[in-house]
PDB file of C-alpha atoms in Angstrom:
ATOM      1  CA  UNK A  21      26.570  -6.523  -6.151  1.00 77.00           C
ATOM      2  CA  UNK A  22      23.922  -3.868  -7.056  1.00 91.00           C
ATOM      3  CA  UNK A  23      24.792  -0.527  -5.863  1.00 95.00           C
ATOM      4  CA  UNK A  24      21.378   1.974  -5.742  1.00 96.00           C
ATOM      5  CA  UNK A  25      21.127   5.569  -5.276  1.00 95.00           C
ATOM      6  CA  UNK A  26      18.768   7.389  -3.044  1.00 94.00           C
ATOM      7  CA  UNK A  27      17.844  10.089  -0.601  1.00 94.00           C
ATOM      8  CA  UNK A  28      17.894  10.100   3.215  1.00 92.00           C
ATOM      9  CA  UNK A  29      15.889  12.102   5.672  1.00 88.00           C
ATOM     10  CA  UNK A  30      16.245  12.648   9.219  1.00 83.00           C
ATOM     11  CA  UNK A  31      12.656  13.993   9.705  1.00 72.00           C
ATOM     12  CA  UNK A  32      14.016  16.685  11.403  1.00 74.00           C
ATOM     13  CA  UNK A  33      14.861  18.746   8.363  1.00 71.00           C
ATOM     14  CA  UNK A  34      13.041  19.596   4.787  1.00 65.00           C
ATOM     15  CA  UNK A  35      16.942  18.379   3.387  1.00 72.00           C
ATOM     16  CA  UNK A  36      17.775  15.304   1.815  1.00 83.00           C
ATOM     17  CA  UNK A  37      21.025  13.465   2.001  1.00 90.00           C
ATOM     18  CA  UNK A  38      22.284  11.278  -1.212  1.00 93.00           C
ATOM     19  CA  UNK A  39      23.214   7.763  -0.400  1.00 95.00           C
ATOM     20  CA  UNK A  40      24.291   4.681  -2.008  1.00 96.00           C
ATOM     21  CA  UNK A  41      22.106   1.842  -0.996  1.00 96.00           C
ATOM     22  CA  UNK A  42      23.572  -1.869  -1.051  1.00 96.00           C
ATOM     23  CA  UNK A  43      21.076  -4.679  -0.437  1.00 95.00           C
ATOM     24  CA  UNK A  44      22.881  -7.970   1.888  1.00 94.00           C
ATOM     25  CA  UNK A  45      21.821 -10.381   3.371  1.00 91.00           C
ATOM     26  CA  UNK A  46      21.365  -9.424   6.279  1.00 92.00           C
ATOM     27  CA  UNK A  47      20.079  -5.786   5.198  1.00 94.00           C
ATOM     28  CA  UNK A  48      20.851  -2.397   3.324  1.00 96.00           C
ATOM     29  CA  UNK A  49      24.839  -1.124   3.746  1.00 96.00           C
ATOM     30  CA  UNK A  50      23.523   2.861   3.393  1.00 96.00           C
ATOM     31  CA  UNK A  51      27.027   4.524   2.244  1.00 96.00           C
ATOM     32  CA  UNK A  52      26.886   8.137   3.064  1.00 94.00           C
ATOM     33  CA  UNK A  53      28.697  10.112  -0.045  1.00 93.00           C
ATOM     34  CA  UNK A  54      28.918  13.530   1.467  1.00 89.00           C
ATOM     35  CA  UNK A  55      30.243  12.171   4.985  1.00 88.00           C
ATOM     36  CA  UNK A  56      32.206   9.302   3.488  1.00 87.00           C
ATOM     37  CA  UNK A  57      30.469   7.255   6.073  1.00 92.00           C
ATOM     38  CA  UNK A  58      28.683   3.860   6.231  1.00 95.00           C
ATOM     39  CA  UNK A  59      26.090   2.176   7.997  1.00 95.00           C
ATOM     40  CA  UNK A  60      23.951  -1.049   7.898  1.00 96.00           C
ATOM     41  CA  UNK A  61      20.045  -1.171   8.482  1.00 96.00           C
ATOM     42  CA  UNK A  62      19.511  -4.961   9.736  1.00 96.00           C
ATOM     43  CA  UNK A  63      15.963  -6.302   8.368  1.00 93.00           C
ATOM     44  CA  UNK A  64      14.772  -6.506  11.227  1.00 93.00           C
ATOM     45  CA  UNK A  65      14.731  -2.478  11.404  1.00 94.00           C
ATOM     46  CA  UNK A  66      12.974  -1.565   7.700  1.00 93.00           C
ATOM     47  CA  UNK A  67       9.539  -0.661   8.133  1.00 88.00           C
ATOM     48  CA  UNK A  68       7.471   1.177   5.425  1.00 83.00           C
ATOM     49  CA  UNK A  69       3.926   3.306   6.283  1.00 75.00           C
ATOM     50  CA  UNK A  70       2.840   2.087   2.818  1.00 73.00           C
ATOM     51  CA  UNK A  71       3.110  -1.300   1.328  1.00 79.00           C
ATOM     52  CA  UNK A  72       6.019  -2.131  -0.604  1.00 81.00           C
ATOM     53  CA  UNK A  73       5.236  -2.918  -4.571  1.00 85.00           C
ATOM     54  CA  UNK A  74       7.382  -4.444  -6.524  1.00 87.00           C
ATOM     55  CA  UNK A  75       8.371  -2.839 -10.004  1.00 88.00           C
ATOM     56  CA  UNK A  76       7.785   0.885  -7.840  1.00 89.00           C
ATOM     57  CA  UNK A  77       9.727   3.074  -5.785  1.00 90.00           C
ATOM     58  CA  UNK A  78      11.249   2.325  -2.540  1.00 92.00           C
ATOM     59  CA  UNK A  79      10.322   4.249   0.235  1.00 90.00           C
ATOM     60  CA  UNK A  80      11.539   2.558   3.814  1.00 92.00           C
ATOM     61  CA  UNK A  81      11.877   4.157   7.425  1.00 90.00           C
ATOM     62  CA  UNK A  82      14.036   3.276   9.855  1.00 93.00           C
ATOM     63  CA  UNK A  83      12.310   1.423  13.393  1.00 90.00           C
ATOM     64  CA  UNK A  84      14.197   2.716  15.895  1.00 92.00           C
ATOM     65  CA  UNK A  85      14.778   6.592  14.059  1.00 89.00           C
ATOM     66  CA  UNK A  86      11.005   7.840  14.010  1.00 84.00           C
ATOM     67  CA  UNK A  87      11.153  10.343  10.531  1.00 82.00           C
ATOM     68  CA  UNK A  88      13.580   9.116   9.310  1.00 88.00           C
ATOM     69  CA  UNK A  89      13.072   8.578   5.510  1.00 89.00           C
ATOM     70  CA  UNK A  90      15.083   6.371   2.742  1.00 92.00           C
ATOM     71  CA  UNK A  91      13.848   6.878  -0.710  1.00 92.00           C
ATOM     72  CA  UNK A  92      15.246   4.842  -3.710  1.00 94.00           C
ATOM     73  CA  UNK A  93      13.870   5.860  -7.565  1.00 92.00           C
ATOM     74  CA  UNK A  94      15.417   2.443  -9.199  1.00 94.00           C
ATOM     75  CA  UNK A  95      12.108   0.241  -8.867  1.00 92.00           C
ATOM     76  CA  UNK A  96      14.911  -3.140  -8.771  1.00 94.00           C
ATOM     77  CA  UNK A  97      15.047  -2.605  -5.207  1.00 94.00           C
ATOM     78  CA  UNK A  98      11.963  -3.199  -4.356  1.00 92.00           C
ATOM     79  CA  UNK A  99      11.539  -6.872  -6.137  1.00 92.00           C
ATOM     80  CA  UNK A 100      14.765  -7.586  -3.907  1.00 94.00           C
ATOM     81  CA  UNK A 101      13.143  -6.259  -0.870  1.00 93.00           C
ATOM     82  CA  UNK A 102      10.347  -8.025  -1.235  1.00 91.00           C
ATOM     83  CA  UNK A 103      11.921 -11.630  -1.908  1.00 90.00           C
ATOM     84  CA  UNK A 104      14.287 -10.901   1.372  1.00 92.00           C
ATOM     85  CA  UNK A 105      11.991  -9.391   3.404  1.00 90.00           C
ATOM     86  CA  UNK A 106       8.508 -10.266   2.945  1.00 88.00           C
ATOM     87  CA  UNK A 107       6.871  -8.666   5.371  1.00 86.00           C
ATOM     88  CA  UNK A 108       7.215  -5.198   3.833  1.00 86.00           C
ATOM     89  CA  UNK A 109       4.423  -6.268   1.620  1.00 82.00           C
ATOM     90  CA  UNK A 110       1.137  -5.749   0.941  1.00 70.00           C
ATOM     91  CA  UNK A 111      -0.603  -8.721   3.046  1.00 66.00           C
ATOM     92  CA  UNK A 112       1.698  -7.564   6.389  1.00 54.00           C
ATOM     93  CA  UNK A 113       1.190  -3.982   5.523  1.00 58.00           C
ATOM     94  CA  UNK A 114      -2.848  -4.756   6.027  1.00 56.00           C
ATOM     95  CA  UNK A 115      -3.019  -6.524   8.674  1.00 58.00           C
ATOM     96  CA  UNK A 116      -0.585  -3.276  10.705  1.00 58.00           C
ATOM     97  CA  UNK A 117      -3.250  -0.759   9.464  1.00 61.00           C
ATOM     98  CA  UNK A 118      -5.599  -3.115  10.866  1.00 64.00           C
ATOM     99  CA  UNK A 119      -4.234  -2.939  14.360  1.00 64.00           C
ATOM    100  CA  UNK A 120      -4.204   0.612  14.755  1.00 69.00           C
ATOM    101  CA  UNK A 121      -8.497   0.787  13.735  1.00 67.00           C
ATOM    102  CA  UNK A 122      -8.907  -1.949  16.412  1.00 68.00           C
ATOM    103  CA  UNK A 123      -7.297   0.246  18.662  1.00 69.00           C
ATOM    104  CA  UNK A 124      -9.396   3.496  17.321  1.00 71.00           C
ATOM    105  CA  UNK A 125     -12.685   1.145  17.461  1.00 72.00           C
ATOM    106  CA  UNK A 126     -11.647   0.490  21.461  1.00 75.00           C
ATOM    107  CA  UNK A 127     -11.234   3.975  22.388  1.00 74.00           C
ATOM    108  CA  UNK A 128     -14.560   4.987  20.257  1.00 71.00           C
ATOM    109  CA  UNK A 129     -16.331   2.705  22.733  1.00 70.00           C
ATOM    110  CA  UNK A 130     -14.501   3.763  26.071  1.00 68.00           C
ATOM    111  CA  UNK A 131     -15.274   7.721  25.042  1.00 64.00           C
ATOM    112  CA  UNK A 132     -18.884   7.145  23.316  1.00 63.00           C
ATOM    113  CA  UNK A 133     -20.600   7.499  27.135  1.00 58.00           C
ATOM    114  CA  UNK A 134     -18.536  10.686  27.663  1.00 60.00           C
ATOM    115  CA  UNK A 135     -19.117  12.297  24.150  1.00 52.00           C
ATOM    116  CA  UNK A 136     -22.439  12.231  24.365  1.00 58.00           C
ATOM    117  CA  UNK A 137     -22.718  14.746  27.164  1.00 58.00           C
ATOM    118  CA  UNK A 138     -19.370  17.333  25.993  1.00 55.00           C
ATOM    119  CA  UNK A 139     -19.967  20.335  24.450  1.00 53.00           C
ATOM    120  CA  UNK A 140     -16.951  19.519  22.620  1.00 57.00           C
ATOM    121  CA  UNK A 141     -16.806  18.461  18.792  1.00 69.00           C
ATOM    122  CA  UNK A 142     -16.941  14.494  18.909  1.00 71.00           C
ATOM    123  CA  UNK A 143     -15.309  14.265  15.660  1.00 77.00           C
ATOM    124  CA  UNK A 144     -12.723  16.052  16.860  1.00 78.00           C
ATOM    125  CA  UNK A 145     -11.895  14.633  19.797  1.00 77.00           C
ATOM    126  CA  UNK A 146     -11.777  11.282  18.335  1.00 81.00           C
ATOM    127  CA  UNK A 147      -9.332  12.337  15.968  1.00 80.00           C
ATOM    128  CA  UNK A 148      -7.336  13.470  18.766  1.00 78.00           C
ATOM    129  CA  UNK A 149      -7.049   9.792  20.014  1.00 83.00           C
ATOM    130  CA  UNK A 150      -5.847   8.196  16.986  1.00 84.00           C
ATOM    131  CA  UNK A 151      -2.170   6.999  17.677  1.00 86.00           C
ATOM    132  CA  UNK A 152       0.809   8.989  16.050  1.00 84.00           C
ATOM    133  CA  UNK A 153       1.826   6.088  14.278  1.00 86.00           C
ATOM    134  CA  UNK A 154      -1.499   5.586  12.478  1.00 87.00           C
ATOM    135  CA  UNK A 155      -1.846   9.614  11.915  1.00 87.00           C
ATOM    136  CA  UNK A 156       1.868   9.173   9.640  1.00 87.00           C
ATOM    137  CA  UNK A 157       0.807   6.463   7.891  1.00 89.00           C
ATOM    138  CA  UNK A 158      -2.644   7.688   6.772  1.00 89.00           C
ATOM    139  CA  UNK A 159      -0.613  11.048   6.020  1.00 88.00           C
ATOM    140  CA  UNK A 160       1.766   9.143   4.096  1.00 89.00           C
ATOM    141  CA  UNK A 161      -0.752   7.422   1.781  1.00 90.00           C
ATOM    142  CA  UNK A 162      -2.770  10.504   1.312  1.00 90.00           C
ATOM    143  CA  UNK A 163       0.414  12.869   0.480  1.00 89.00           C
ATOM    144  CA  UNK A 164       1.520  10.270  -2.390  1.00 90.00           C
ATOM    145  CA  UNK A 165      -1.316   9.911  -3.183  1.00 90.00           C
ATOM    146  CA  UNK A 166      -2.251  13.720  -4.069  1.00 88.00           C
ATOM    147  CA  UNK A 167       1.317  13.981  -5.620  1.00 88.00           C
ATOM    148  CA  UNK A 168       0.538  11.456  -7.885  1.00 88.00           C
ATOM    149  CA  UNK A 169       3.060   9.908 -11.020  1.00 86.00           C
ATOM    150  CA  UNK A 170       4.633  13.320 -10.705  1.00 87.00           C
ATOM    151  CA  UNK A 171       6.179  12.464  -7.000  1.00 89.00           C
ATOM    152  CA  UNK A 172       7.635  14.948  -4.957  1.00 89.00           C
ATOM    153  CA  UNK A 173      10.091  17.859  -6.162  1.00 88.00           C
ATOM    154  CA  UNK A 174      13.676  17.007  -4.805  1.00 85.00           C
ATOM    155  CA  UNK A 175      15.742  20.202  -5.620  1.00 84.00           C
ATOM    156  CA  UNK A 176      18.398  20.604  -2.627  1.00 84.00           C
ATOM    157  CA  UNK A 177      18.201  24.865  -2.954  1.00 84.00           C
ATOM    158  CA  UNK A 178      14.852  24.761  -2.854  1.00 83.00           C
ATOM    159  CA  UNK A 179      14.920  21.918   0.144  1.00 81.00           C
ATOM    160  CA  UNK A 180      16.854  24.170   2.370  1.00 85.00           C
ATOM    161  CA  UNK A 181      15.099  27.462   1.739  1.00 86.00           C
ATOM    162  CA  UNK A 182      11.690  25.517   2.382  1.00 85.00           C
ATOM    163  CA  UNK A 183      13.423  24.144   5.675  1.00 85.00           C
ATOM    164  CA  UNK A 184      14.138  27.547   6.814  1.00 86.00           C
ATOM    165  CA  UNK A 185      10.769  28.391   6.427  1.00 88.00           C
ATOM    166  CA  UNK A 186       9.137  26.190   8.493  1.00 85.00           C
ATOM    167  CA  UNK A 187      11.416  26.332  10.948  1.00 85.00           C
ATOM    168  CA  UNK A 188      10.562  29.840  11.424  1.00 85.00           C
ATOM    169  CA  UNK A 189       7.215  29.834  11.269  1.00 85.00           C
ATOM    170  CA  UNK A 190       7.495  26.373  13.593  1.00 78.00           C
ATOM    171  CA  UNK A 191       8.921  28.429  16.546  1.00 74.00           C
ATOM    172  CA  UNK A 192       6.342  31.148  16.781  1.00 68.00           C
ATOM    173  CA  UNK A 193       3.173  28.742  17.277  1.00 61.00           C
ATOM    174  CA  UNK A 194       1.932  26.362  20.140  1.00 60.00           C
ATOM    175  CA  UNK A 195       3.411  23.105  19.604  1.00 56.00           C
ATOM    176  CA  UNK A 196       5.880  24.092  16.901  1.00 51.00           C
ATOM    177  CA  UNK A 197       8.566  22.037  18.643  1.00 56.00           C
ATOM    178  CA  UNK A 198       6.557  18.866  17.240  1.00 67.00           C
ATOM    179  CA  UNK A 199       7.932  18.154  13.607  1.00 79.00           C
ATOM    180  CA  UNK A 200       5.894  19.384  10.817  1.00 85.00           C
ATOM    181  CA  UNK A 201       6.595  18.087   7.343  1.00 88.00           C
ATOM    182  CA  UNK A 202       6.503  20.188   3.915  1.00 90.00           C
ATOM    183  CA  UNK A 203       6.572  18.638   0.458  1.00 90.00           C
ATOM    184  CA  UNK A 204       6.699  20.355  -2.534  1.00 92.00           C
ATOM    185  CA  UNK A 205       4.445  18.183  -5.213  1.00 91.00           C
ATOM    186  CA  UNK A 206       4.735  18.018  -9.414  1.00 91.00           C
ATOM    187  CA  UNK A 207       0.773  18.303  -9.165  1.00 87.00           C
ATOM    188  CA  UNK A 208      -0.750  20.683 -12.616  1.00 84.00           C
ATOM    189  CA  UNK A 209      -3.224  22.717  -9.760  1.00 88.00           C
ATOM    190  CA  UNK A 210      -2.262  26.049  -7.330  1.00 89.00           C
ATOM    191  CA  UNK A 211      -2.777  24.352  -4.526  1.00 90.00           C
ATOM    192  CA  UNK A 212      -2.012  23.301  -0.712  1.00 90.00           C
ATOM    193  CA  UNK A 213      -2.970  20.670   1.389  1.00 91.00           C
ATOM    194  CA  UNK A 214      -3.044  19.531   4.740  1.00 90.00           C
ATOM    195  CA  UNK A 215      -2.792  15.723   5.914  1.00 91.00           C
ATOM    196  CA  UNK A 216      -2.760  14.027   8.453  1.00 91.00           C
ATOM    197  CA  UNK A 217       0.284  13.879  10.976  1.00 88.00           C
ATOM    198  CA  UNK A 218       1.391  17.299  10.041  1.00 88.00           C
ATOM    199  CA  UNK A 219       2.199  17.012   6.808  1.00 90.00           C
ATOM    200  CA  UNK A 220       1.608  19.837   4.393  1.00 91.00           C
ATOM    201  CA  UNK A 221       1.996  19.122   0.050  1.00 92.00           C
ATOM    202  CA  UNK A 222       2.228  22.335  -1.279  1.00 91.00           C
ATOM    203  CA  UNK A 223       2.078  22.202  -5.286  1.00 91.00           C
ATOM    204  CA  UNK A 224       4.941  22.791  -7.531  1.00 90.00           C
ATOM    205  CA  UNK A 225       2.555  25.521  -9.123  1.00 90.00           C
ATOM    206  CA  UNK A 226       1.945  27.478  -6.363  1.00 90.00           C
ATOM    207  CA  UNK A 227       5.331  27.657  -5.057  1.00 88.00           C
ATOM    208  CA  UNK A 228       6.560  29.203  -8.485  1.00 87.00           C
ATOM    209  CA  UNK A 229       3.335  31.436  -8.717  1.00 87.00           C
ATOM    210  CA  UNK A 230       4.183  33.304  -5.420  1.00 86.00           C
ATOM    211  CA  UNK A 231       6.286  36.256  -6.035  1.00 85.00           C
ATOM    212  CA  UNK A 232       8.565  35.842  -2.246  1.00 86.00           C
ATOM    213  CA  UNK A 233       9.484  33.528   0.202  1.00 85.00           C
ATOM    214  CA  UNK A 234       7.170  35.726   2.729  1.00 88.00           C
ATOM    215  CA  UNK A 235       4.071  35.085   0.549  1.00 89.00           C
ATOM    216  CA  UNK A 236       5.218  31.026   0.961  1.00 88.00           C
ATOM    217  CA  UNK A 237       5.427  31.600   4.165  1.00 87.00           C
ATOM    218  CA  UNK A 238       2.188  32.616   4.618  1.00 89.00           C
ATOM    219  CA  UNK A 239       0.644  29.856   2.304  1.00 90.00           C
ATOM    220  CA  UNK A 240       2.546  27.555   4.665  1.00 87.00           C
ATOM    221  CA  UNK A 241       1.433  28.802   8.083  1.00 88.00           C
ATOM    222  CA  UNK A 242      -2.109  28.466   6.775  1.00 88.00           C
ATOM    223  CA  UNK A 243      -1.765  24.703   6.251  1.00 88.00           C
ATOM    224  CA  UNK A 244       0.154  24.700   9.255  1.00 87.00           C
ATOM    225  CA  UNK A 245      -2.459  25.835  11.268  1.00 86.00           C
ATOM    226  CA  UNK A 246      -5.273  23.390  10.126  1.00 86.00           C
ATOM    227  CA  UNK A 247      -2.268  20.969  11.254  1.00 86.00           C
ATOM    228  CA  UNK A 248      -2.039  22.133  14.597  1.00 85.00           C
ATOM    229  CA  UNK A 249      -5.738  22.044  15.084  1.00 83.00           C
ATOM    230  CA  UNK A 250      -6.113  18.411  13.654  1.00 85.00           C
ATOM    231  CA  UNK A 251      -8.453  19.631  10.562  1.00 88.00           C
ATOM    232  CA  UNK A 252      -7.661  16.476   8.331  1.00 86.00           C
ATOM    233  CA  UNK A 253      -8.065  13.810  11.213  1.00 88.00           C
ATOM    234  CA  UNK A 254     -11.231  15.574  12.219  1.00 86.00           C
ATOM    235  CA  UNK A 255     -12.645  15.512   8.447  1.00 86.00           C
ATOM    236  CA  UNK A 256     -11.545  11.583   7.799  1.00 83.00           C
ATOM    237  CA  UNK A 257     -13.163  10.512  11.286  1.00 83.00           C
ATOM    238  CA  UNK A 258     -16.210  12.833   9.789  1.00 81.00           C
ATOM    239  CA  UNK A 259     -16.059  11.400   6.421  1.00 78.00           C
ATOM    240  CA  UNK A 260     -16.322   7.786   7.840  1.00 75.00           C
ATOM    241  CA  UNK A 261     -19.600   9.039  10.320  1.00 67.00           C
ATOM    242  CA  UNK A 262     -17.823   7.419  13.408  1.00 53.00           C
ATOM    243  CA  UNK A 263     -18.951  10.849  15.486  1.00 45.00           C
ATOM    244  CA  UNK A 264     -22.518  10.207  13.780  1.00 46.00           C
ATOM    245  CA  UNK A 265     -22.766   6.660  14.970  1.00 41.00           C
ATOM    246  CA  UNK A 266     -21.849   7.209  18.609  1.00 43.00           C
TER     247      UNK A 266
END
């Protein structure tokens, strides 16, 4: 039996729980080593935004637990994943980011008629339209991708006192009660970035360059307000000259 080790996420918090992961049959036993607690995920419930590889990290959510977040280093798990479950792979992964640029293509038709006469940005309202599910996933893929081979820091200090941050900073905009997600990325630039489905990746170099938490802070509500305003869904609908074509 090959035992794993790994980090949970609610998506509620910046914190990360260690876990033992157990592949079965029938799905992962997740053992919980700070509450002493188990649980199983059935297959039926593993879903990934990405596509699984094999010989990489494992980086499942949970179906029925939107945010929630299981990452496993030992690249093993992923060649058993993928021989269990197939589905988490590359050719199902396509043809679920398919679906959701149908959907986008439908509502760019339904709206085209109206855009043309608003005042409003058509870019932006068409980013505004894209479902939540497809906003994560492209947010996903972009944030790994800007980290990189470095990945994402995973320090539990530094997790909490980033938490705390956005929390604060969370309760005194519009919308704040929606979940915004802050990574902190092994990337060799001073830098911060916004993607989409509110997720910020703030760069290892910048976080140790700033000399408090308040300066952080303010690095953070930046990116948090080009979140709130849907800047990164607005620039990839732009990039791809959707607004241009209608």
């Amino acid at each position: 039996m090959r035992v794993f080790t790994g980090t949970l996420s609610d998506g509620r918090t910046a914190a990360d729980e260690r876990v033992r992961v157990i592949p079965e049959e029938d799905g992962l036993r997740i053992v919980h080593i700070d509450e002493g607690r188990e649980e199983v995920w059935p297959r039926d419930v593993l879903v990934t935004s990405g596509p699984l590889l094999k010989g990489h990290d494992t980086l499942l959510s949970h179906r029925d637990r939107p945010g929630t977040r299981l990452h496993v280093p030992d690249p093993a798990l992923s060649g058993i994943l993928l021989h269990r479950v197939p589905r988490l792979g590359s050719r199902a992964h396509h043809r679920r980011i398919l679906l959701p640029l149908v959907g986008l293509a439908m509502v760019v038709a339904a709206v085209s008629a109206f855009l043309l006469l608003s005042d409003f940005s058509p870019s932006r309202i068409i980013a505004g339209m894209i479902p939540e599910q497809a906003r994560t996933a492209m947010g996903d893929m972009l944030a790994r991708s800007l980290a990189g081979k470095g990945g994402f820091c995973n320090n539990p200090a530094g997790n909490r006192a980033l938490e705390h941050i956005v929390k604060r900073l969370a309760g005194n905009v519009p919308g704040g009660a929606r979940p915004y997600r802050v990574r902190v990325a092994r990337m060799d630039i001073i830098n911060a970035f916004t993607v989409p489905g509110r997720q910020i990746v703030v760069s290892e170099r910048l976080v140790t360059m700033t000399d408090s938490a308040e300066e952080l802070a303010g690095v953070i509500a930046h990116e948090m307000g080009h979140a709130m305003e849907i800047h990164p869904e607005t620039s990839l609908v732009r990039s791809l000259g959707i607004s241009t074509a209608i």
